[in-house]
Short mmCIF file of C-alpha atoms and ligand atoms in Angstrom, two decimals:
data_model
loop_
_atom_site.label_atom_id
_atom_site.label_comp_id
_atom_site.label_asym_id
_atom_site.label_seq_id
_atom_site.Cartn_x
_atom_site.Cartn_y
_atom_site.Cartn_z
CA UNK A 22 -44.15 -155.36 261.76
CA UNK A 23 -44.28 -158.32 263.65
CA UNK A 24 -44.25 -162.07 262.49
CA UNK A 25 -48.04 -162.17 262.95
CA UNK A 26 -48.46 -159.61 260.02
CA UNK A 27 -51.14 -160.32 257.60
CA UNK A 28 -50.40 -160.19 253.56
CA UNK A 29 -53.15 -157.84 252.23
CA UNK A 30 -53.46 -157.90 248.54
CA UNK A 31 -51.92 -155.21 246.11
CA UNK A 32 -52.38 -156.75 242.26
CA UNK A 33 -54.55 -159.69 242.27
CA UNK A 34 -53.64 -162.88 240.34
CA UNK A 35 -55.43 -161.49 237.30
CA UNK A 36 -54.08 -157.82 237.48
CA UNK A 37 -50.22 -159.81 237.71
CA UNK A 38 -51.07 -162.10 234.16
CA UNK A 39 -52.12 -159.24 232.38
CA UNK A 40 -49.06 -156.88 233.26
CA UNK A 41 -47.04 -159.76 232.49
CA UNK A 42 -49.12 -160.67 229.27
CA UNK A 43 -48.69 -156.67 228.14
CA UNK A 44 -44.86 -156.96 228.76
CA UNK A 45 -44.49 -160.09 226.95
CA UNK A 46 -45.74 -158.04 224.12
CA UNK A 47 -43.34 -155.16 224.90
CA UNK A 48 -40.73 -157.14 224.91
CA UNK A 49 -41.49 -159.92 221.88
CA UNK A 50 -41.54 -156.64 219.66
CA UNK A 51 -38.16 -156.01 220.61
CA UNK A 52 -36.26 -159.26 221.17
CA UNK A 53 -37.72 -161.47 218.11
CA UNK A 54 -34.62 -162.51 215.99
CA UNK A 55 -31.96 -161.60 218.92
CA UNK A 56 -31.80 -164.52 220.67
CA UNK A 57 -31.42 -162.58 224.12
CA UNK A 58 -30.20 -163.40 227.29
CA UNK A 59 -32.85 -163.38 229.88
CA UNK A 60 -30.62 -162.76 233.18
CA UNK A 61 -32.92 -163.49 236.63
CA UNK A 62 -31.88 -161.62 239.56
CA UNK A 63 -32.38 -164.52 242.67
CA UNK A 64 -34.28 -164.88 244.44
CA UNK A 65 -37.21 -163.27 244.26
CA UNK A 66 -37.45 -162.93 240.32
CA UNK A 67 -38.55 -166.77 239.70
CA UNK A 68 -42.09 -167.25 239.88
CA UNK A 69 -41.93 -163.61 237.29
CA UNK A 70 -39.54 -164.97 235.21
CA UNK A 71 -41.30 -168.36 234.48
CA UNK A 72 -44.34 -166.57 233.73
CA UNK A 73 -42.84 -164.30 231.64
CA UNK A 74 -41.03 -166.68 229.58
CA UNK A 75 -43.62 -168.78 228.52
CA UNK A 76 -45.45 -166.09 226.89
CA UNK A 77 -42.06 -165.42 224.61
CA UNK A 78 -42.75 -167.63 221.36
CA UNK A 79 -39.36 -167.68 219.71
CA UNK A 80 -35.48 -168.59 220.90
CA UNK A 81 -33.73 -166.93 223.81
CA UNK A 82 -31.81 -168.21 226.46
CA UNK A 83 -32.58 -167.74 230.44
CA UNK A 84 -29.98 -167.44 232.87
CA UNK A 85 -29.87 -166.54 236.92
CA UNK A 86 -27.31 -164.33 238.71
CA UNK A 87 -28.48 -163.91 243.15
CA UNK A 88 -27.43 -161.03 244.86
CA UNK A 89 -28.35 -160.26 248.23
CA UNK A 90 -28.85 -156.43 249.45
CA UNK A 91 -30.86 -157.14 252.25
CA UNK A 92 -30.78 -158.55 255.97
CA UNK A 93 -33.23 -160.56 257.77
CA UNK A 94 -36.01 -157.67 257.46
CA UNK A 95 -37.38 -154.30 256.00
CA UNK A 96 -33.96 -151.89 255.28
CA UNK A 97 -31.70 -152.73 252.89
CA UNK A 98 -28.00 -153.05 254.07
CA UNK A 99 -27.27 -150.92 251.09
CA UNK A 100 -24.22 -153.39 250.42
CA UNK A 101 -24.96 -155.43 247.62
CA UNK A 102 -23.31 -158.77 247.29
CA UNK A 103 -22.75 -161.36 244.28
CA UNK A 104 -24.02 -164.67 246.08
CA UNK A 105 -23.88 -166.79 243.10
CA UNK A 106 -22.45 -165.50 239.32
CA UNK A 107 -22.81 -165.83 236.19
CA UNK A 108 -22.47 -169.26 234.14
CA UNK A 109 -23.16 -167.64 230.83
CA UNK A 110 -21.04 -165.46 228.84
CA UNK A 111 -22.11 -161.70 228.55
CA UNK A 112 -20.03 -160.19 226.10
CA UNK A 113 -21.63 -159.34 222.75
CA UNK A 114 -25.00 -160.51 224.21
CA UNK A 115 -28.62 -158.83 224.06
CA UNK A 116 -29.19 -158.89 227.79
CA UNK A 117 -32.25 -158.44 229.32
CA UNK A 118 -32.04 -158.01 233.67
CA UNK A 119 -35.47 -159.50 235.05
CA UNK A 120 -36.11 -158.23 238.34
CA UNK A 121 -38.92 -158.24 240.78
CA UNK A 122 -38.73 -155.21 242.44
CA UNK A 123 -36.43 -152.18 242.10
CA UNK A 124 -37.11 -150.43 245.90
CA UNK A 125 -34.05 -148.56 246.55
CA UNK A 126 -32.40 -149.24 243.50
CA UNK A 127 -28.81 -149.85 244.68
CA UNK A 128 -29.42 -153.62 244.05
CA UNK A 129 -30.55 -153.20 240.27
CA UNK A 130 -27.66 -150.19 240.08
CA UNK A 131 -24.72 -152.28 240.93
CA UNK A 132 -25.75 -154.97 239.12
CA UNK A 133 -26.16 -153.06 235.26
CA UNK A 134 -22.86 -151.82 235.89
CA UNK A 135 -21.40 -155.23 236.76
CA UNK A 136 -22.86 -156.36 233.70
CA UNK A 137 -22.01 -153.19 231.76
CA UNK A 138 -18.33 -154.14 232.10
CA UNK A 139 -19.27 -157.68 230.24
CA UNK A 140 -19.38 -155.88 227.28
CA UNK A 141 -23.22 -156.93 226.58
CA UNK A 142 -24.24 -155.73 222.72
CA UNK A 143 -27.16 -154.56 224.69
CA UNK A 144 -28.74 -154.25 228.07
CA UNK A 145 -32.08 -153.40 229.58
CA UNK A 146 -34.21 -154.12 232.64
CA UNK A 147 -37.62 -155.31 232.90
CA UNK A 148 -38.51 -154.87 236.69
CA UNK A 149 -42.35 -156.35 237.59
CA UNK A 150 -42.74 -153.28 240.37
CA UNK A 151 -40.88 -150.09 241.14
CA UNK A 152 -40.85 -147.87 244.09
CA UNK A 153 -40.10 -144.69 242.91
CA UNK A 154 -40.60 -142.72 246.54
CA UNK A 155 -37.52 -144.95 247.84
CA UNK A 156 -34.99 -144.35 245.14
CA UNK A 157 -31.46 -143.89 246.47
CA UNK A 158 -30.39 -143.90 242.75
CA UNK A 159 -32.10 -143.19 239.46
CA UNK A 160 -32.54 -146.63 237.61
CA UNK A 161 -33.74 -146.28 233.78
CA UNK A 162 -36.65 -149.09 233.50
CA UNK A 163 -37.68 -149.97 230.09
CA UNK A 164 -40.17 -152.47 230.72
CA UNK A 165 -42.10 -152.02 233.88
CA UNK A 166 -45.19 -153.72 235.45
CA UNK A 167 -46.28 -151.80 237.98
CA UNK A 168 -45.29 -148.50 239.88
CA UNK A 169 -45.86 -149.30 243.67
CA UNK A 170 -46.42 -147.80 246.94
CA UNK A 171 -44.08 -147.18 249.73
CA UNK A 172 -45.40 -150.41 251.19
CA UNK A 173 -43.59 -153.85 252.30
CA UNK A 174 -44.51 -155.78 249.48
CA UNK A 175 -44.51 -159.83 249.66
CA UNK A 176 -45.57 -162.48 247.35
CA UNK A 177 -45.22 -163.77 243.84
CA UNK A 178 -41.77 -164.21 244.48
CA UNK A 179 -40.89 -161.13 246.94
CA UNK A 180 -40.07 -162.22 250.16
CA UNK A 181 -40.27 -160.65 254.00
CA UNK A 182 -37.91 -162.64 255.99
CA UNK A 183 -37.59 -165.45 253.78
CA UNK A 184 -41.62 -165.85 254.03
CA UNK A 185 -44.52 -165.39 251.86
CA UNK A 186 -42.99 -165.77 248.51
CA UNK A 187 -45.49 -168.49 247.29
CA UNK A 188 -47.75 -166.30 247.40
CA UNK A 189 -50.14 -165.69 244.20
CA UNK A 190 -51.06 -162.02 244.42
CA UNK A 191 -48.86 -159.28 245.01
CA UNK A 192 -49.51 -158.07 248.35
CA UNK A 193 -48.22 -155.70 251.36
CA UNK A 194 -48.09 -156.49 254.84
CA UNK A 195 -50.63 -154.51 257.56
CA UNK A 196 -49.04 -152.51 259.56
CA UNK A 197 -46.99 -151.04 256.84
CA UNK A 198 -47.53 -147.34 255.72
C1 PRP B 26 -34.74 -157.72 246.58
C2 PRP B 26 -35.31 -157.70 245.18
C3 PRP B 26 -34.32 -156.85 244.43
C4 PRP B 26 -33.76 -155.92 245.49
C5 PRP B 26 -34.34 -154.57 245.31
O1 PRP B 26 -33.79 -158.72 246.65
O2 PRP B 26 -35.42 -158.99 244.65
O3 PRP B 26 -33.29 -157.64 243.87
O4 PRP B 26 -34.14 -156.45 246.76
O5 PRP B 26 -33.97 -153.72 246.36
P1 PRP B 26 -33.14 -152.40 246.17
O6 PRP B 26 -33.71 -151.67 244.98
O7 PRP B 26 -33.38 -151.64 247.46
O8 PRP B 26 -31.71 -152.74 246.01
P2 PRP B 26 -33.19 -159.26 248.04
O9 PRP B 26 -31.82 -158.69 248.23
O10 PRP B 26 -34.18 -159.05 249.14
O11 PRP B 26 -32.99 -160.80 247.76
P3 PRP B 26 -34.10 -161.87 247.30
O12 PRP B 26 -34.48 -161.55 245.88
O13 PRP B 26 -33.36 -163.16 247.42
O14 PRP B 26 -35.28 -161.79 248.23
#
């Protein structure tokens, strides 16, 4: 893949709004009255996260933790990292991880477990895409958005390189499988 690589769509604008729309639902039904945590996994869970959020009509409270798995490219490093924590206490908290992508799964992995020891009163994950063929370790989802290809997604918040993560639609770079 060089730097010359051209984002091809995936999920459309539209296609994005109404997985988002159908897991606002999913998750409204559960989390009315709990005043949850919403927990952000930086960076590339932002532009998700605010879109989400505004569709959830009663009180919660958002928070961001950023990890970093990945190097400047493709592979993960497979070392995941806490770049910046937690400002928000966990314990006896309805916690609800919002990631972007779960691709390997080591990033989404090490962090339930970090949160696990918090002592949450519950936690789940909402992840906007999944990647089941590149699982290094099973991850339960319970509020997904889209099951994906093995391809190098970018945009709406997912990144290649630091680039392309203002991009509207969900798309995958040619020259990737
Ligand atoms: C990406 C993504 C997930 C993680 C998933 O983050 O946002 O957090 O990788 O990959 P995994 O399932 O293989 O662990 P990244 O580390 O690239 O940081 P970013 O969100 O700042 O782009």
């Amino acid at each position: 893949m060089s730097s010359q690589s051209k984002p091809r769509i995936l999920f459309c604008r539209e296609e994005i709004a109404a997985a988002v729309s159908r897991l606002a639902s999913e998750i409204s039904k559960d989390y009315r009255d709990r005043h949850p945590l919403l927990l952000g996994v930086l960076k590339g869970s932002f532009m998700f996260m605010a879109d989400l959020i505004r569709l959830l009509d009663f009180p919660l409270e958002v928070e961001f933790i950023r990890l970093s798995s990945y190097g400047r490219g493709r592979e993960s490093s497979g070392k995941v990292r806490v770049v910046a924590g937690l400002s928000s206490p966990v314990k006896g908290r309805d916690v609800l991880v919002i990631e972007d992508i779960v691709d390997s799964g080591l990033t989404t992995s090490f962090l339930l477990d970090y949160l696990q020891k918090k002592k949450p009163a519950s936690l789940k994950l909402c992840a906007l895409t999944d990647k089941p063929s590149r699982w290094q370790t099973a991850v339960n989802i319970d509020y997904l958005g889209f099951t994906v290809p093995d391809k190098f997604l970018v945009g709406y918040g997912i990144d290649w390189d630091e680039r392309f993560r203002n991009l509207p639609d969900i798309c995958y770079l040619e020259g990737e499988d």
